[in-house]
PDB file of C-alpha atoms in Angstrom:
ATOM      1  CA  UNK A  21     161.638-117.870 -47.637  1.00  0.00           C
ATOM      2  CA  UNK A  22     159.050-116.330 -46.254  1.00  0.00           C
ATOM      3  CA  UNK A  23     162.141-113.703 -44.616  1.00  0.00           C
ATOM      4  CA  UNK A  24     162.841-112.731 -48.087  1.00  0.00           C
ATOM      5  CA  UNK A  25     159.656-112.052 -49.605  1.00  0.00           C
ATOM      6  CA  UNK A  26     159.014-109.650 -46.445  1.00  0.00           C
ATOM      7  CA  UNK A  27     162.151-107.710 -47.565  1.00  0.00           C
ATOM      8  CA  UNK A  28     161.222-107.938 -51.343  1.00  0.00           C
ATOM      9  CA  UNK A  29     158.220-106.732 -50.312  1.00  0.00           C
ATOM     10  CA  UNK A  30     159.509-103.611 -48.149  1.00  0.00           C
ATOM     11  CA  UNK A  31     162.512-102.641 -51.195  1.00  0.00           C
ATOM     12  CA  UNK A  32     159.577-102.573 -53.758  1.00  0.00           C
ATOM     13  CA  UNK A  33     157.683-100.409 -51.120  1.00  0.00           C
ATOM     14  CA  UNK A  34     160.477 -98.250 -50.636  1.00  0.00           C
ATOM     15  CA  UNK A  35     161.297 -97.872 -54.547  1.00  0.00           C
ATOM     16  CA  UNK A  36     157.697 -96.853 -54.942  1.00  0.00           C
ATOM     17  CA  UNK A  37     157.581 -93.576 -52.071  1.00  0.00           C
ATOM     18  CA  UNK A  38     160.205 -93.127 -53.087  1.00  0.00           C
ATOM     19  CA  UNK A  39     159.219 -92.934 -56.947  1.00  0.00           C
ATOM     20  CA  UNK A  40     155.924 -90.562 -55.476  1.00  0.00           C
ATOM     21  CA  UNK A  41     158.229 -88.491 -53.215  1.00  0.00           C
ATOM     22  CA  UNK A  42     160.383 -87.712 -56.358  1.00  0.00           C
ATOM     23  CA  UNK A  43     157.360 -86.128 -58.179  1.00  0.00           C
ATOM     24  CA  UNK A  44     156.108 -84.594 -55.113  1.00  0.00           C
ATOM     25  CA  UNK A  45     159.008 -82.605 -55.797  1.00  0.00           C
ATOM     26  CA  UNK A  46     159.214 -82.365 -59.090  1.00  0.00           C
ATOM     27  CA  UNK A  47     160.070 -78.801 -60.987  1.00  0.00           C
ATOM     28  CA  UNK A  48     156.791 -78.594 -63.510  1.00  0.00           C
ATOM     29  CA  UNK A  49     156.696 -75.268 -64.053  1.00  0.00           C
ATOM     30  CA  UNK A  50     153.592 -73.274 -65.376  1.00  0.00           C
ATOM     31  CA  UNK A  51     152.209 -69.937 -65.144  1.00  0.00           C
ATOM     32  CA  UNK A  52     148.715 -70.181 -63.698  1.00  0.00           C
ATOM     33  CA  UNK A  53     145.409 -69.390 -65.676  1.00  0.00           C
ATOM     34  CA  UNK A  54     145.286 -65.772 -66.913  1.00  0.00           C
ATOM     35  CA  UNK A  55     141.702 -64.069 -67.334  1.00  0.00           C
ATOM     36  CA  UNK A  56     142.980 -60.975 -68.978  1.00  0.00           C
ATOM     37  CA  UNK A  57     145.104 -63.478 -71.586  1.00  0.00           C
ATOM     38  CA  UNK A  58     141.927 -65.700 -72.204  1.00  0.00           C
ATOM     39  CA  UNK A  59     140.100 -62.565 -73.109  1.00  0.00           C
ATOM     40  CA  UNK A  60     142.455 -61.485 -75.163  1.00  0.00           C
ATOM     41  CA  UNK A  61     142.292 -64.159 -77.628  1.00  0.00           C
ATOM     42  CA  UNK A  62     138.784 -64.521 -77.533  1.00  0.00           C
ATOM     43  CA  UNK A  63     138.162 -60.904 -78.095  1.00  0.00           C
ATOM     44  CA  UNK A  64     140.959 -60.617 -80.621  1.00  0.00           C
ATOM     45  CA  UNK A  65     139.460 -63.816 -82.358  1.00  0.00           C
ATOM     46  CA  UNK A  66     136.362 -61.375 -83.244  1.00  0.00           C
ATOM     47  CA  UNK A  67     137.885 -58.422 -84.367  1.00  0.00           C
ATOM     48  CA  UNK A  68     140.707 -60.142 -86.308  1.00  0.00           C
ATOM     49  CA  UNK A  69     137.670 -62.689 -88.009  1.00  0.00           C
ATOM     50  CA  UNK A  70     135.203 -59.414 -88.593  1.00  0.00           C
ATOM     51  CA  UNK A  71     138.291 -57.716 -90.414  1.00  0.00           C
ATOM     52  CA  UNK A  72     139.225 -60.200 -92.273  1.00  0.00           C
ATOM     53  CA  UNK A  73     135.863 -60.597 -93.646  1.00  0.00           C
ATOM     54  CA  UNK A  74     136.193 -57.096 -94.879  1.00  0.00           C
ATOM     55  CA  UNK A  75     139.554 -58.137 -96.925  1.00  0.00           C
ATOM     56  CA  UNK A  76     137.327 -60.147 -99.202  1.00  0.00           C
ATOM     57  CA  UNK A  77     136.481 -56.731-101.113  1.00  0.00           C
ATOM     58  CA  UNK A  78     137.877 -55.216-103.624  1.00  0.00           C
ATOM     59  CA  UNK A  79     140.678 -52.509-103.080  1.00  0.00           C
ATOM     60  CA  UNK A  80     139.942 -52.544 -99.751  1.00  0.00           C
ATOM     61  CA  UNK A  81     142.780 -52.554 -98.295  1.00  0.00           C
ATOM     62  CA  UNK A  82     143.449 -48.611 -98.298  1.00  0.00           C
ATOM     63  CA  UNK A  83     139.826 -47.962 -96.853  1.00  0.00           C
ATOM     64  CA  UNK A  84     140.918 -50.220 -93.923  1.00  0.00           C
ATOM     65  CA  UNK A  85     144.419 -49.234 -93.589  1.00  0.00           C
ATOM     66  CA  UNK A  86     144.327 -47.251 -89.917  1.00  0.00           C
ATOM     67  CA  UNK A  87     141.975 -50.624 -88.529  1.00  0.00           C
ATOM     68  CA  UNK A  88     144.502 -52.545 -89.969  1.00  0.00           C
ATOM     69  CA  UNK A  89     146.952 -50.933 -87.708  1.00  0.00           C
ATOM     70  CA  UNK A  90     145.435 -50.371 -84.781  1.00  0.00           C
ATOM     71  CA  UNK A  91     144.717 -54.430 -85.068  1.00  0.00           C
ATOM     72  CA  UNK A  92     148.353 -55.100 -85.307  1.00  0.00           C
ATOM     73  CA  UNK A  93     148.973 -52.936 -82.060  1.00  0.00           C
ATOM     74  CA  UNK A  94     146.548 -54.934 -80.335  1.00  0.00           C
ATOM     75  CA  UNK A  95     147.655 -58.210 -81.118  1.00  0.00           C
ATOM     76  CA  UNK A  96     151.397 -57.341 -80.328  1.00  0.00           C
ATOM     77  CA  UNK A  97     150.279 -56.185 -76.755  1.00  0.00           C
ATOM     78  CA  UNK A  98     148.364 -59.655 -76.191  1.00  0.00           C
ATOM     79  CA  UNK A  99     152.074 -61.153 -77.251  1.00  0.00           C
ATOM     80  CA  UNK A 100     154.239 -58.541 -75.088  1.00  0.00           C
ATOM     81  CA  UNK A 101     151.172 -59.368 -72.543  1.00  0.00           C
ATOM     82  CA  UNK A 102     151.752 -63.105 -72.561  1.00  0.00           C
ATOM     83  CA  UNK A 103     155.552 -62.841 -73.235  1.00  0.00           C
ATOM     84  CA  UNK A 104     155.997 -60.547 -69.720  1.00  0.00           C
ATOM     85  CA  UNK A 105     154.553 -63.470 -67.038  1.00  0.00           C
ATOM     86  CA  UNK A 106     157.361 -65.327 -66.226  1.00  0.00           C
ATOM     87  CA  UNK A 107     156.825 -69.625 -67.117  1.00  0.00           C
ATOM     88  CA  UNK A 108     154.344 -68.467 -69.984  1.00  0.00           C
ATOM     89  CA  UNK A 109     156.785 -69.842 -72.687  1.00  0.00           C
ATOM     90  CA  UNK A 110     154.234 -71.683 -74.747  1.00  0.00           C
ATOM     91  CA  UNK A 111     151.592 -69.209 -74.668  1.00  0.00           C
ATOM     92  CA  UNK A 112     154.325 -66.316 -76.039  1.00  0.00           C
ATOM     93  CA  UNK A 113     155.719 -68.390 -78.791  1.00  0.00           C
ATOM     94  CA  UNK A 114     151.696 -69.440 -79.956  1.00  0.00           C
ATOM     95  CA  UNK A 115     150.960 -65.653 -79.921  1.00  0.00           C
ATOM     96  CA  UNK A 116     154.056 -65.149 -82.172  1.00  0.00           C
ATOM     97  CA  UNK A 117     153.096 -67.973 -84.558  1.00  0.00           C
ATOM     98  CA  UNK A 118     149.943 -66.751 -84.803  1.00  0.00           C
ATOM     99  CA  UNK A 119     150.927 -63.330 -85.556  1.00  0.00           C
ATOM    100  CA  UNK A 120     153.118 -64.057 -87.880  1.00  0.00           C
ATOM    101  CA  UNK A 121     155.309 -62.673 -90.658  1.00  0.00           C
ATOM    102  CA  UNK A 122     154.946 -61.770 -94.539  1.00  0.00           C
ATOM    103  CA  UNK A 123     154.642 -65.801 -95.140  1.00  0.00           C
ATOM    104  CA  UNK A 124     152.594 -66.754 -92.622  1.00  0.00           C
ATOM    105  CA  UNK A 125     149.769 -66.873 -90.454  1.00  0.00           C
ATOM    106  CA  UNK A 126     147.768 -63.010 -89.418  1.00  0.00           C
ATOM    107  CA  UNK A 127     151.075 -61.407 -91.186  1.00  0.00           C
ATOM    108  CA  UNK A 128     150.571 -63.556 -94.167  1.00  0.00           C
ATOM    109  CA  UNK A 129     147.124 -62.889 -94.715  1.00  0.00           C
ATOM    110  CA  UNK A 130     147.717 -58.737 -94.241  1.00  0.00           C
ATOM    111  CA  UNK A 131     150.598 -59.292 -97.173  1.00  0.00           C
ATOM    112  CA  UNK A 132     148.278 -60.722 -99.266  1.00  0.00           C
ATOM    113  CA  UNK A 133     145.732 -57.917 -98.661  1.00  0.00           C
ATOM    114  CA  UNK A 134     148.227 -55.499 -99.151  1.00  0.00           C
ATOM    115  CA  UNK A 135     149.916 -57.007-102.255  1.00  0.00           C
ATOM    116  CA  UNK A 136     146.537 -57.469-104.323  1.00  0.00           C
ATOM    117  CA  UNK A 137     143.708 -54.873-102.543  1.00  0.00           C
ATOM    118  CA  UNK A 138     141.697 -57.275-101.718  1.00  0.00           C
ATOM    119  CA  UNK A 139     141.937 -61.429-100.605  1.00  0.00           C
ATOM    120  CA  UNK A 140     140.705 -63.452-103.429  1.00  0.00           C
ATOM    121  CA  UNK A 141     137.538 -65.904-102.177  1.00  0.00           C
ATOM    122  CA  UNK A 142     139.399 -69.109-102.137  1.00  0.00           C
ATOM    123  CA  UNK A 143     142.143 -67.839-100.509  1.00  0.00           C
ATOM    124  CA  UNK A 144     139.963 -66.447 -97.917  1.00  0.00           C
ATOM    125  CA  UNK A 145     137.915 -69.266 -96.707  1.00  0.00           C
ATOM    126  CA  UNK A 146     140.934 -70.976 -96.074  1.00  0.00           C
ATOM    127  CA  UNK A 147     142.702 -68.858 -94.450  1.00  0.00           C
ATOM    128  CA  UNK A 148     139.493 -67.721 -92.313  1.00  0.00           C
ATOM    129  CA  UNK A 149     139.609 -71.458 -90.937  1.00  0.00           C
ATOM    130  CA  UNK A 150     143.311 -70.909 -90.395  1.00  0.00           C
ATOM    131  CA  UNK A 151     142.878 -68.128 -88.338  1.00  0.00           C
ATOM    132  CA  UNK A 152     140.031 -69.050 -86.102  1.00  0.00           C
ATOM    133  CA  UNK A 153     142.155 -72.583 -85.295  1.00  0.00           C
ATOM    134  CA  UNK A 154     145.216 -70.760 -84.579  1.00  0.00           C
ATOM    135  CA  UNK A 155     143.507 -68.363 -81.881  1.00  0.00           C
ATOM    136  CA  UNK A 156     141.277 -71.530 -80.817  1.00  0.00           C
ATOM    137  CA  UNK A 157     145.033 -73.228 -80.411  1.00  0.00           C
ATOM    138  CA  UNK A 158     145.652 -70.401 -77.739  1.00  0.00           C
ATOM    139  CA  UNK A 159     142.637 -70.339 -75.753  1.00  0.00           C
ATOM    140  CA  UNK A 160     142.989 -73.937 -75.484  1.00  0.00           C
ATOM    141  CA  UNK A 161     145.837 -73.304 -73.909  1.00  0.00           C
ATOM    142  CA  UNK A 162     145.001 -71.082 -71.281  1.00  0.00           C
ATOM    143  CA  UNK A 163     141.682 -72.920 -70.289  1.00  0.00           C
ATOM    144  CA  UNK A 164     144.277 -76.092 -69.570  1.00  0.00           C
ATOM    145  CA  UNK A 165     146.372 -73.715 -67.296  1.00  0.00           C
ATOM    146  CA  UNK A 166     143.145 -74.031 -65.032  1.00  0.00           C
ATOM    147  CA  UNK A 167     142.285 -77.426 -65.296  1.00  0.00           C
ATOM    148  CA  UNK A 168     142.682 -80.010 -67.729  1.00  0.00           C
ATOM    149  CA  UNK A 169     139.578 -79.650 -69.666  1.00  0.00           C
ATOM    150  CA  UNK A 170     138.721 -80.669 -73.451  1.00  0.00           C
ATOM    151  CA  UNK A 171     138.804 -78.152 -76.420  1.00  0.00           C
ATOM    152  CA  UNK A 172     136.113 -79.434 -78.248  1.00  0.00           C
ATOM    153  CA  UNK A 173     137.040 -76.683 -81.257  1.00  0.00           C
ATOM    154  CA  UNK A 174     140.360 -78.189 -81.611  1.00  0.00           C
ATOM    155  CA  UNK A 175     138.711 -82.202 -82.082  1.00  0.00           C
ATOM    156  CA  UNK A 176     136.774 -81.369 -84.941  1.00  0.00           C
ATOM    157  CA  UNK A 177     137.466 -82.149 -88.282  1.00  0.00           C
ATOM    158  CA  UNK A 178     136.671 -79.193 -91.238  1.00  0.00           C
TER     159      UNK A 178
ATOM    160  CA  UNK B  19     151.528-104.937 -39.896  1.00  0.00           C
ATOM    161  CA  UNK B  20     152.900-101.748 -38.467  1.00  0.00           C
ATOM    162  CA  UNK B  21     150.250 -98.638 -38.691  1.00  0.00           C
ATOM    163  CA  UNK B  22     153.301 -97.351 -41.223  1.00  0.00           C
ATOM    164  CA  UNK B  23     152.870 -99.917 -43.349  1.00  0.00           C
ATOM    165  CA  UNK B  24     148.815 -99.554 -43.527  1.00  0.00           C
ATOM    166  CA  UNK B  25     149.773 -96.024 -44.266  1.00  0.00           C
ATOM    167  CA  UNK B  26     152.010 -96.624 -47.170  1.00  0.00           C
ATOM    168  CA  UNK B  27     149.912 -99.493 -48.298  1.00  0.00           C
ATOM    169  CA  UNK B  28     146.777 -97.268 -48.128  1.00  0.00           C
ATOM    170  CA  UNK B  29     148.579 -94.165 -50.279  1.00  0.00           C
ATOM    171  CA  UNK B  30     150.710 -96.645 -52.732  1.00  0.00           C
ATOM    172  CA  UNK B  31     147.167 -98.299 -53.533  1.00  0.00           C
ATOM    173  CA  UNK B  32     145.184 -94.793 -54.100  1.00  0.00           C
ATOM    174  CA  UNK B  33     147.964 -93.047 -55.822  1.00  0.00           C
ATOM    175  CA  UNK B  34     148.153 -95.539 -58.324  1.00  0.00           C
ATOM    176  CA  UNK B  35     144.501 -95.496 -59.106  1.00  0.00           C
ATOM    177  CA  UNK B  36     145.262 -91.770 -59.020  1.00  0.00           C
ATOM    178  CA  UNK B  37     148.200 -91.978 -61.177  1.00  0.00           C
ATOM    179  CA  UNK B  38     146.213 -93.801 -63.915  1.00  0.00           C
ATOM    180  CA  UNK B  39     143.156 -91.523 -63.983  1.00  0.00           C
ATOM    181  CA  UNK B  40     144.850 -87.746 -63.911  1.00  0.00           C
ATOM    182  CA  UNK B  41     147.195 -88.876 -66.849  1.00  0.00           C
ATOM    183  CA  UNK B  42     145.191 -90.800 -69.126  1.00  0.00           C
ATOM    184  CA  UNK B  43     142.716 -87.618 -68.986  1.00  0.00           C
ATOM    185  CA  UNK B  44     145.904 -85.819 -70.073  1.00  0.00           C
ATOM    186  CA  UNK B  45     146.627 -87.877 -72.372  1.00  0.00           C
ATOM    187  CA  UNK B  46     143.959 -88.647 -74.221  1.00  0.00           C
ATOM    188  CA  UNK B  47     143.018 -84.938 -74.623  1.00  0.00           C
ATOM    189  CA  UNK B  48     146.311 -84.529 -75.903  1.00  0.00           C
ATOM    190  CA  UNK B  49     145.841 -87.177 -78.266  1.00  0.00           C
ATOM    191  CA  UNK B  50     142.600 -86.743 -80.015  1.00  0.00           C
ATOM    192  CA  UNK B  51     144.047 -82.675 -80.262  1.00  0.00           C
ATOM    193  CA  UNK B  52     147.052 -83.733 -82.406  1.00  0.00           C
ATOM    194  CA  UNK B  53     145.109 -86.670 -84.336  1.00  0.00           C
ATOM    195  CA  UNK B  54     142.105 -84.224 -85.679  1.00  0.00           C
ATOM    196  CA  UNK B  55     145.312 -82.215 -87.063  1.00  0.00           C
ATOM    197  CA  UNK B  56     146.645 -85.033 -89.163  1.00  0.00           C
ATOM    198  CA  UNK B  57     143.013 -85.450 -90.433  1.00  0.00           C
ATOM    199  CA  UNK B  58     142.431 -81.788 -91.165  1.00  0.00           C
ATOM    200  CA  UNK B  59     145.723 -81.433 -92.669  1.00  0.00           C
ATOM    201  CA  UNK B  60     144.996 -84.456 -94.984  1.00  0.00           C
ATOM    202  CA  UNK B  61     141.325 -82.683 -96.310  1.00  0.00           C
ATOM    203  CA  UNK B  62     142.604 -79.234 -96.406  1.00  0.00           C
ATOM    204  CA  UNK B  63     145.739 -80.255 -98.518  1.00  0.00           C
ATOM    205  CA  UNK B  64     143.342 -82.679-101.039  1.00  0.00           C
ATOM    206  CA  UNK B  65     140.940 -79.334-100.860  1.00  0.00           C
ATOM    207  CA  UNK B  66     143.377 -76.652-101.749  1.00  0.00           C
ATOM    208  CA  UNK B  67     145.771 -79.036-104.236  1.00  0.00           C
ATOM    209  CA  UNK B  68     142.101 -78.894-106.493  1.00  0.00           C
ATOM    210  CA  UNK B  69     141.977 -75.289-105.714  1.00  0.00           C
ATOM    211  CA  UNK B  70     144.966 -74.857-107.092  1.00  0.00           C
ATOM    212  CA  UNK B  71     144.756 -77.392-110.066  1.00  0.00           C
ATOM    213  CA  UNK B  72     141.339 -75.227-111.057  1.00  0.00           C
ATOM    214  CA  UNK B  73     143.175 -71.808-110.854  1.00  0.00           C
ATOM    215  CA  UNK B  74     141.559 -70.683-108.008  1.00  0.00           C
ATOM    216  CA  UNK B  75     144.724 -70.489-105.611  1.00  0.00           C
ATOM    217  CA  UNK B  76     147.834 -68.864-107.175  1.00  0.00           C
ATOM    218  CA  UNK B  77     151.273 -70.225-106.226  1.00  0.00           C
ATOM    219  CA  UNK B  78     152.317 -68.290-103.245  1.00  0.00           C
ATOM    220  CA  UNK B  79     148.938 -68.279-101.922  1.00  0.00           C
ATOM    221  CA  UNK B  80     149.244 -71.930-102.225  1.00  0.00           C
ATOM    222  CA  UNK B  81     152.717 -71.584 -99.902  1.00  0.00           C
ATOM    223  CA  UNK B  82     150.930 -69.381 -97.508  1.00  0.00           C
ATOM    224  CA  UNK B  83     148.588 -72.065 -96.480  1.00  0.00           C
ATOM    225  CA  UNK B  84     150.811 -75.058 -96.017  1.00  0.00           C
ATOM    226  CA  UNK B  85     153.284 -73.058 -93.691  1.00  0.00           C
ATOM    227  CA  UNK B  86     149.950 -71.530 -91.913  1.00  0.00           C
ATOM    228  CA  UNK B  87     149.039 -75.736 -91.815  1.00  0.00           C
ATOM    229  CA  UNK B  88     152.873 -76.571 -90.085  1.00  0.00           C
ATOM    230  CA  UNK B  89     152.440 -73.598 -88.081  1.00  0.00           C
ATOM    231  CA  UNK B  90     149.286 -74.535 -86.703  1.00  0.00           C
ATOM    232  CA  UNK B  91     150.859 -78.194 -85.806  1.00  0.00           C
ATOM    233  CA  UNK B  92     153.547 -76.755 -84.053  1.00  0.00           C
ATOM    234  CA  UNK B  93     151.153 -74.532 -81.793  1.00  0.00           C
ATOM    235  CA  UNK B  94     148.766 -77.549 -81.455  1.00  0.00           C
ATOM    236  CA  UNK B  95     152.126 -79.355 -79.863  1.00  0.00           C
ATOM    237  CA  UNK B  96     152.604 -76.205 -77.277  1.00  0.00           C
ATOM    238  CA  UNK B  97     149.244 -76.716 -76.004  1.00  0.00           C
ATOM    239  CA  UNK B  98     149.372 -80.196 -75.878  1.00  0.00           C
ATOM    240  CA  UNK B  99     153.039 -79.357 -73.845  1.00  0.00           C
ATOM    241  CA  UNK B 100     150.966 -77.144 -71.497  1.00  0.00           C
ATOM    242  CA  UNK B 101     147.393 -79.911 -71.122  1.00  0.00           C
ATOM    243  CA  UNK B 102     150.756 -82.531 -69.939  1.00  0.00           C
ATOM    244  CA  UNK B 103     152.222 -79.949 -67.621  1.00  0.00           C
ATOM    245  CA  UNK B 104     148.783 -79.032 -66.081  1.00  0.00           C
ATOM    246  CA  UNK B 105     148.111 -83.172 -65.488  1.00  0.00           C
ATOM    247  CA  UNK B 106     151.360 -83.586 -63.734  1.00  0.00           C
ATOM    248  CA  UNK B 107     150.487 -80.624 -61.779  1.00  0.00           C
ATOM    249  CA  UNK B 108     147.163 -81.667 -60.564  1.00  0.00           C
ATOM    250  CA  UNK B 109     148.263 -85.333 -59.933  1.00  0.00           C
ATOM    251  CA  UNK B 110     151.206 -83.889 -57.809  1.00  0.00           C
ATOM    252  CA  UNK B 111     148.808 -81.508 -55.700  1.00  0.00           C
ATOM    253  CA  UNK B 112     146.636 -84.306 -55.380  1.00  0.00           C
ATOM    254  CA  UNK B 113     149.046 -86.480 -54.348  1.00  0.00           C
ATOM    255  CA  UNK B 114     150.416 -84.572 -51.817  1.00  0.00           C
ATOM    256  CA  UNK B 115     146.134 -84.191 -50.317  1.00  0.00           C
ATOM    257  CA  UNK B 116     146.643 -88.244 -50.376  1.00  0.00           C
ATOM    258  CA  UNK B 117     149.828 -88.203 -48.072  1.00  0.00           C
ATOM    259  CA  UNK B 118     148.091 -85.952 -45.866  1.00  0.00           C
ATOM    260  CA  UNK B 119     144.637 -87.339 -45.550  1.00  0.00           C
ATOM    261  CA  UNK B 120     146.164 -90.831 -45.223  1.00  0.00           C
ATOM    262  CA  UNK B 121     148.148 -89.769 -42.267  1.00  0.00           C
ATOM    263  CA  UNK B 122     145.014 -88.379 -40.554  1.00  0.00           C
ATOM    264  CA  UNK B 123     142.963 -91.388 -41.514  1.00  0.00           C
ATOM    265  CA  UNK B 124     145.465 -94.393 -40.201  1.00  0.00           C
ATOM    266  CA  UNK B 125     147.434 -91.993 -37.277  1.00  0.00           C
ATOM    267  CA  UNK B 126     144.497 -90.199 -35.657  1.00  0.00           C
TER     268      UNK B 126
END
């Protein structure tokens, strides 16, 4: 008896290294914690807020049109930025939500601007909150490339 | 006993303790992340279905904010991808410190 609880013993031992051995060498792959990609998004965060702010007025979207565009170039470089580093799959496809199309997100709220001049109040609040989260969503994510660490911006409730 | 089995005993009993604390700090970020979605979603769509109601949201801009709202959950699910990645990570590195001190600590 006492024979075969030694050797149940030992198997369950050996299951078990052998369970941590197997995620010793486990294939998690991640691209480490980016300084130039965290200051991207919070710097972009700013400018894209402090613009949109402007879109509130009315027919204002001519008088912004080149900031507009210079905007857009910067935010596709911090996606062509976060697409180039290789295991950086979720950061890339975030950037790309966040940018956008005509229906959605950044893209969605310069289509709006464009279509009617100027972004109605409402509308803007909204999509101010939108914004901010979305770019909050992405230096979230690059903080927990360093170390798993809370987001308290992404816990609270509007 | 041999000093082998102390060793494995030692690193099976700290790895689990290990085990439990990287992930559930993982988890639990990842958690609270996707839950305060759900809750925003649920004010913001009561918020902007009165806008809308009142005249103050047209139709399309109506659209535009619930496909910002699912496009906001599915980046919220990337990063919570990336917080579970970065847990495994750090319980594997510190696993592998555990094999290694352990040695040291029963061998030498």
């Amino acid at each position: 008896m006492q024979a075969l609880d030694w050797q149940y013993r030992q198997r369950n031992r050996a299951a078990t290294l052998v369970a941590f051995l197997c995620l010793l060498s486990a294939c998690v792959t991640l691209a480490p914690y980016d300084q130039r990609a965290y200051e991207n998004a919070t710097s972009l965060k700013a400018k894209t807020l402090a613009m949109m702010a402007k879109s509130g007025e009315e027919d204002s979207y001519a008088r912004h049109a080149e900031a507009v565009d210079a905007l857009q170039v910067r935010l596709s470089a911090a996606y062509e930025y976060a697409n180039g580093v290789l295991h950086n799959n979720e950061a890339a496809k975030n950037w790309r939500d966040l940018i956008g199309d005509d229906e959605t997100m950044i893209g969605g709220w310069l289509a709006a601007w464009k279509h009617d001049g100027g972004v109605s109040g409402a509308l803007l609040d909204e999509l101010r909150i939108q914004v901010a989260e979305g770019f909050d969503t992405i230096i979230c994510l690059e903080a927990n490339k360093r170390q798993v660490t809370a987001c308290p911006s992404l816990k609270t409730a509007d | 006993m041999s000093k082998f089995d102390d060793y494995l005993d030692s690193v099976m009993q700290d790895a689990r303790a290990l085990l439990g604390t990287t992930i559930k700090q993982g988890r639990d970020e990842a958690q609270e992340i996707l839950e305060a979605h759900v809750q925003n979603s649920r004010s913001r769509l009561e918020r902007w279905t009165k806008l809308l109601a009142d005249g103050d949201l047209k139709k399309r801009e109506f659209e535009l904010l619930i496909n910002n709202q699912v496009t906001l959950g599915r980046m919220r699910l990337r990063t919570v991808e990336v917080i579970g990645k970065k847990a495994a990570l750090e319980f594997r590195n510190r696993l592998r410190a555990l094999f290694i001190d352990k040695a040291f600590e029963v061998f030498l």
